[in-house]
Amino acid sequence: MKRLLAIILLFSAVYAKAQYDRVFTPLFEERPGYPNTGWIVGLGATYNLNNTNEDNMLLKQSSDSLFYGDVKSSSFLGIYGEVGRFHYFRNAVIINNIDYGLAFKQLKHYQELNAYLLSPQDPTADTLRFYDEDAKYNDLNITAHFNFNRIFQMSNYSFIMPGFGVHGDFRFGGKKSYELDADVANYTFPEKNFKVAVHAKLAFGFKLTRETFLVPSVEIQLYDFSNLDSIGIGRNYFHSKYNPIIFAVKYYIHRPMRRNSCAEFDNRVNMDRKRRRKTGVRMF
């Protein structure tokens, strides 16, 4: 999956560069009153990538028992929602867009386990005990993120935006669901409720109106820096490493800092007319 995303990012950047050399109407309004910033509102889903699908895995060994199991990890879709801000820089050479914000991120982890207990003196003997369970772990997180992006304009109404960023997740709640004792099954879970990680993202933008954009995006976590002694991809849940990916559709809003209503405009015109009549010069 990561190789596929890297290929897509590279292809998009090359193709977008060719299109970017063409001259288009600016995506964002540059008339007086329009700032170089706006709002972002997004909704989407999360999914945990994993690659653990192993039979006869040695889960735990002690002096009087061997604990083996057939492990199959998976995931369910979780909820994602964000609110943030973006800034664009028209004449920037490399990074011409940044965004930041806060998000709610739900991550669901799932593992099927068919385990059996054997005697170390005679592992070929009959199974001492058999376990079969579906283990679940539901994480609820508040996320703060900061992204560096490059907008490649493809037409007067569309663009491609690859980027990278850093995010911090604070786990404030969730629910575990499994029957086996965690020590017996040798389950492992994250020790900290806070993590810092870097990610890559790819977005496609479509201009809906003069001031609004629809921007579908995909984001994948690259490296987790929660534990500096073991920086790696993904986090341990049960017997697997899970790496989250986010699919989101974002709504970009770019409006002037202050928009005068028609009534305000009419009142101002009337006041100007009265002022001119009072200050008019009389010749006779």
Short mmCIF file of C-alpha atoms in Angstrom, two decimals, residues 4-279:
data_model
loop_
_atom_site.label_atom_id
_atom_site.label_comp_id
_atom_site.label_asym_id
_atom_site.label_seq_id
_atom_site.Cartn_x
_atom_site.Cartn_y
_atom_site.Cartn_z
CA LEU A 4 1.38 2.30 -4.31
CA LEU A 5 0.93 5.61 -2.52
CA ALA A 6 4.54 6.60 -3.27
CA ILE A 7 4.03 5.80 -6.97
CA ILE A 8 0.81 7.83 -7.04
CA LEU A 9 2.54 10.77 -5.35
CA LEU A 10 5.45 10.66 -7.81
CA PHE A 11 3.20 10.35 -10.87
CA SER A 12 0.95 13.12 -9.63
CA ALA A 13 3.90 15.44 -9.02
CA VAL A 14 5.40 14.83 -12.49
CA TYR A 15 2.08 15.21 -14.29
CA ALA A 16 1.10 18.20 -12.20
CA LYS A 17 4.41 19.94 -12.92
CA ALA A 18 3.77 19.68 -16.65
CA GLN A 19 0.32 21.18 -16.22
CA TYR A 20 1.55 23.76 -13.75
CA ASP A 21 3.75 25.35 -16.42
CA ARG A 22 0.59 26.42 -18.26
CA VAL A 23 -1.07 29.72 -17.41
CA PHE A 24 -4.44 29.50 -15.64
CA THR A 25 -6.77 31.84 -13.86
CA PRO A 26 -5.73 31.92 -10.17
CA LEU A 27 -7.66 29.47 -8.02
CA PHE A 28 -8.01 31.84 -5.08
CA GLU A 29 -9.47 35.31 -5.39
CA GLU A 30 -6.82 38.03 -5.32
CA ARG A 31 -9.09 41.06 -5.35
CA PRO A 32 -8.83 43.60 -2.49
CA GLY A 33 -10.43 42.31 0.68
CA TYR A 34 -9.60 38.65 0.11
CA PRO A 35 -6.92 37.35 2.51
CA ASN A 36 -4.49 34.54 1.73
CA THR A 37 -6.18 32.30 4.28
CA GLY A 38 -9.44 30.47 4.81
CA TRP A 39 -11.31 27.75 6.71
CA ILE A 40 -11.34 23.97 6.33
CA VAL A 41 -14.14 21.63 7.41
CA GLY A 42 -13.72 17.92 6.72
CA LEU A 43 -15.43 14.57 7.28
CA GLY A 44 -14.14 11.11 6.49
CA ALA A 45 -13.21 7.64 7.67
CA THR A 46 -10.16 5.89 9.11
CA TYR A 47 -8.86 2.39 8.49
CA ASN A 48 -5.94 0.54 10.06
CA LEU A 49 -3.51 -1.11 7.67
CA ASN A 50 -1.89 -4.29 9.01
CA ASN A 51 0.01 -7.27 7.68
CA THR A 52 -0.24 -9.91 10.41
CA ASN A 53 -1.75 -13.15 9.17
CA GLU A 54 0.26 -15.97 10.67
CA ASP A 55 -0.46 -19.55 11.72
CA ASN A 56 1.22 -21.35 14.62
CA MET A 57 2.65 -18.16 16.09
CA LEU A 58 4.39 -18.68 19.43
CA LEU A 59 2.53 -16.25 21.63
CA LYS A 60 4.04 -17.11 25.00
CA GLN A 61 6.33 -19.69 26.55
CA SER A 62 6.72 -20.70 30.18
CA SER A 63 8.23 -23.59 32.09
CA ASP A 64 5.00 -25.59 32.06
CA SER A 65 3.26 -24.51 28.83
CA LEU A 66 3.59 -23.36 25.25
CA PHE A 67 0.97 -20.98 23.93
CA TYR A 68 0.52 -21.01 20.13
CA GLY A 69 -2.09 -19.33 18.00
CA ASP A 70 -3.35 -18.57 14.51
CA VAL A 71 -3.47 -14.78 14.29
CA LYS A 72 -5.37 -12.76 11.73
CA SER A 73 -5.50 -8.98 12.17
CA SER A 74 -7.99 -6.66 10.54
CA SER A 75 -9.80 -3.37 11.07
CA PHE A 76 -13.12 -1.58 10.85
CA LEU A 77 -13.89 1.87 9.51
CA GLY A 78 -13.73 4.65 12.07
CA ILE A 79 -15.06 8.22 12.11
CA TYR A 80 -12.93 11.25 11.25
CA GLY A 81 -13.81 14.95 11.39
CA GLU A 82 -11.67 18.08 11.37
CA VAL A 83 -11.79 21.87 11.52
CA GLY A 84 -8.83 24.00 10.55
CA ARG A 85 -7.28 26.84 8.62
CA PHE A 86 -5.22 27.08 5.44
CA HIS A 87 -2.81 29.68 4.08
CA TYR A 88 -1.58 29.93 0.50
CA PHE A 89 1.46 31.72 -0.90
CA ARG A 90 1.15 32.46 -4.59
CA ASN A 91 4.82 33.17 -5.37
CA ALA A 92 6.36 30.49 -3.14
CA VAL A 93 8.93 28.25 -4.81
CA ILE A 94 8.31 24.90 -3.09
CA ILE A 95 5.71 25.06 -0.31
CA ASN A 96 2.83 27.26 -1.45
CA ASN A 97 0.18 26.05 1.00
CA ILE A 98 0.08 25.14 4.68
CA ASP A 99 -2.81 24.01 6.84
CA TYR A 100 -3.37 23.18 10.48
CA GLY A 101 -6.25 22.24 12.72
CA LEU A 102 -7.88 19.92 15.22
CA ALA A 103 -9.64 16.64 14.48
CA PHE A 104 -11.55 13.80 16.06
CA LYS A 105 -10.12 10.44 15.00
CA GLN A 106 -11.56 7.04 15.80
CA LEU A 107 -9.33 4.01 15.21
CA LYS A 108 -10.72 0.47 15.33
CA HIS A 109 -8.45 -2.56 15.72
CA TYR A 110 -9.61 -6.14 15.31
CA GLN A 111 -7.90 -9.50 15.65
CA GLU A 112 -9.09 -13.09 15.28
CA LEU A 113 -7.22 -15.54 17.50
CA ASN A 114 -7.39 -19.33 17.50
CA ALA A 115 -4.96 -20.33 20.25
CA TYR A 116 -4.01 -23.58 21.91
CA LEU A 117 -1.99 -24.52 24.95
CA LEU A 118 0.62 -27.31 24.71
CA SER A 119 2.93 -29.06 27.13
CA PRO A 120 6.64 -28.19 26.60
CA GLN A 121 7.60 -31.76 27.57
CA ASP A 122 5.60 -33.20 24.67
CA PRO A 123 4.43 -30.53 22.17
CA THR A 124 3.07 -33.26 19.87
CA ALA A 125 0.60 -34.45 22.49
CA ASP A 126 -3.03 -33.46 22.54
CA THR A 127 -3.85 -29.84 23.13
CA LEU A 128 -4.27 -29.02 26.81
CA ARG A 129 -6.70 -26.22 26.16
CA PHE A 130 -8.16 -24.38 23.15
CA TYR A 131 -9.09 -20.69 22.90
CA ASP A 132 -11.09 -18.93 20.23
CA GLU A 133 -11.89 -15.24 20.43
CA ASP A 134 -12.38 -12.02 18.50
CA ALA A 135 -10.44 -9.21 20.14
CA LYS A 136 -11.36 -5.56 19.55
CA TYR A 137 -9.87 -2.27 20.60
CA ASN A 138 -11.62 1.03 19.86
CA ASP A 139 -9.46 4.16 20.21
CA LEU A 140 -10.86 7.71 20.46
CA ASN A 141 -8.38 10.49 19.78
CA ILE A 142 -8.15 14.26 19.57
CA THR A 143 -5.57 15.15 16.92
CA ALA A 144 -3.63 18.33 16.22
CA HIS A 145 -1.91 18.48 12.82
CA PHE A 146 0.27 20.77 10.73
CA ASN A 147 0.82 20.16 7.00
CA PHE A 148 3.16 21.49 4.30
CA ASN A 149 1.68 21.25 0.82
CA ARG A 150 2.37 22.05 -2.81
CA ILE A 151 -0.55 23.05 -5.03
CA PHE A 152 -0.19 22.15 -8.70
CA GLN A 153 -2.99 23.83 -10.65
CA MET A 154 -4.37 21.54 -13.36
CA SER A 155 -7.02 23.83 -14.83
CA ASN A 156 -9.01 26.92 -13.92
CA TYR A 157 -11.09 24.77 -11.58
CA SER A 158 -8.90 21.90 -10.34
CA PHE A 159 -5.57 21.13 -8.67
CA ILE A 160 -3.46 18.34 -7.18
CA MET A 161 -1.90 18.87 -3.76
CA PRO A 162 0.72 16.43 -2.40
CA GLY A 163 2.13 17.15 1.02
CA PHE A 164 3.55 15.93 4.29
CA GLY A 165 3.07 16.87 7.91
CA VAL A 166 3.24 16.05 11.57
CA HIS A 167 0.42 15.21 13.96
CA GLY A 168 -0.07 14.53 17.62
CA ASP A 169 -2.79 12.15 18.86
CA PHE A 170 -4.16 12.30 22.39
CA ARG A 171 -6.20 9.22 23.30
CA PHE A 172 -8.99 10.33 25.62
CA GLY A 173 -11.22 7.25 25.52
CA GLY A 174 -12.08 3.95 23.94
CA LYS A 175 -13.10 0.41 24.69
CA LYS A 176 -11.34 -2.95 24.84
CA SER A 177 -13.22 -6.14 24.13
CA TYR A 178 -11.56 -9.55 24.65
CA GLU A 179 -12.03 -12.54 26.94
CA LEU A 180 -8.54 -13.93 27.39
CA ASP A 181 -6.35 -12.54 30.12
CA ALA A 182 -3.94 -10.07 28.51
CA ASP A 183 -0.95 -11.60 30.33
CA VAL A 184 -1.91 -15.13 29.33
CA ALA A 185 -2.44 -14.19 25.68
CA ASN A 186 0.62 -11.92 25.78
CA TYR A 187 -1.35 -9.00 24.38
CA THR A 188 0.50 -5.71 23.99
CA PHE A 189 -0.98 -2.22 23.84
CA PRO A 190 0.46 1.31 23.55
CA GLU A 191 1.88 2.45 26.86
CA LYS A 192 1.26 6.16 26.27
CA ASN A 193 -1.94 8.04 25.58
CA PHE A 194 -0.08 10.59 23.45
CA LYS A 195 1.84 9.99 20.26
CA VAL A 196 3.66 12.10 17.67
CA ALA A 197 4.00 10.88 14.09
CA VAL A 198 4.73 12.12 10.57
CA HIS A 199 2.52 11.42 7.58
CA ALA A 200 2.20 11.87 3.82
CA LYS A 201 -0.95 13.00 2.05
CA LEU A 202 -2.38 13.50 -1.42
CA ALA A 203 -5.39 15.67 -2.25
CA PHE A 204 -7.38 16.58 -5.35
CA GLY A 205 -9.18 19.92 -5.34
CA PHE A 206 -12.19 21.11 -7.31
CA LYS A 207 -13.41 24.70 -7.36
CA LEU A 208 -17.15 24.78 -6.74
CA THR A 209 -17.73 28.53 -6.61
CA ARG A 210 -15.59 31.63 -6.46
CA GLU A 211 -15.05 31.10 -2.73
CA THR A 212 -15.46 27.35 -2.07
CA PHE A 213 -13.54 24.19 -2.95
CA LEU A 214 -14.17 20.47 -2.54
CA VAL A 215 -10.95 18.61 -1.69
CA PRO A 216 -10.94 14.78 -1.32
CA SER A 217 -7.73 13.52 0.28
CA VAL A 218 -5.93 10.43 1.52
CA GLU A 219 -3.37 10.46 4.33
CA ILE A 220 -1.12 7.68 5.59
CA GLN A 221 1.05 7.63 8.69
CA LEU A 222 4.76 7.04 8.04
CA TYR A 223 6.67 6.92 11.32
CA ASP A 224 5.62 6.94 14.95
CA PHE A 225 7.96 8.87 17.29
CA SER A 226 6.15 8.05 20.52
CA ASN A 227 9.03 5.86 21.65
CA LEU A 228 12.40 7.22 20.56
CA ASP A 229 14.03 3.89 21.38
CA SER A 230 11.94 2.08 18.78
CA ILE A 231 10.84 4.50 16.05
CA GLY A 232 8.82 2.56 13.54
CA ILE A 233 5.73 2.21 11.42
CA GLY A 234 2.49 1.57 13.26
CA ARG A 235 1.62 0.80 16.88
CA ASN A 236 1.23 -2.53 18.66
CA TYR A 237 -2.24 -3.81 19.51
CA PHE A 238 -2.70 -7.45 20.53
CA HIS A 239 -0.11 -9.27 18.35
CA SER A 240 -0.09 -6.91 15.37
CA LYS A 241 1.12 -3.53 14.22
CA TYR A 242 -1.57 -1.20 12.92
CA ASN A 243 -0.89 1.81 10.72
CA PRO A 244 -3.81 4.25 10.23
CA ILE A 245 -4.89 5.69 6.89
CA ILE A 246 -7.43 8.52 6.58
CA PHE A 247 -9.87 9.14 3.74
CA ALA A 248 -11.53 12.55 3.98
CA VAL A 249 -13.53 15.02 1.94
CA LYS A 250 -12.73 18.60 2.92
CA TYR A 251 -14.57 21.82 2.22
CA TYR A 252 -12.32 24.87 1.74
CA ILE A 253 -13.88 28.30 2.32
CA HIS A 254 -12.06 31.41 1.05
CA ARG A 255 -14.02 34.58 1.77
CA PRO A 256 -13.15 38.27 2.24
CA MET A 257 -12.37 39.41 5.75
CA ARG A 258 -15.49 41.60 5.88
CA ARG A 259 -18.40 41.56 3.48
CA ASN A 260 -20.69 44.61 3.45
CA SER A 261 -24.38 43.99 3.04
CA CYS A 262 -26.46 45.74 0.39
CA ALA A 263 -28.17 47.83 3.09
CA GLU A 264 -24.85 49.02 4.44
CA PHE A 265 -23.71 49.88 0.93
CA ASP A 266 -26.91 51.85 0.18
CA ASN A 267 -26.65 53.75 3.47
CA ARG A 268 -23.07 54.67 2.76
CA VAL A 269 -23.97 55.92 -0.75
CA ASN A 270 -26.83 58.04 0.65
CA MET A 271 -24.56 59.55 3.30
CA ASP A 272 -22.00 60.44 0.63
CA ARG A 273 -24.68 62.16 -1.43
CA LYS A 274 -25.92 64.21 1.55
CA ARG A 275 -22.36 65.17 2.42
CA ARG A 276 -21.71 66.39 -1.12
CA ARG A 277 -24.91 68.46 -1.13
CA LYS A 278 -24.04 70.16 2.17
CA THR A 279 -20.50 70.98 1.11
#
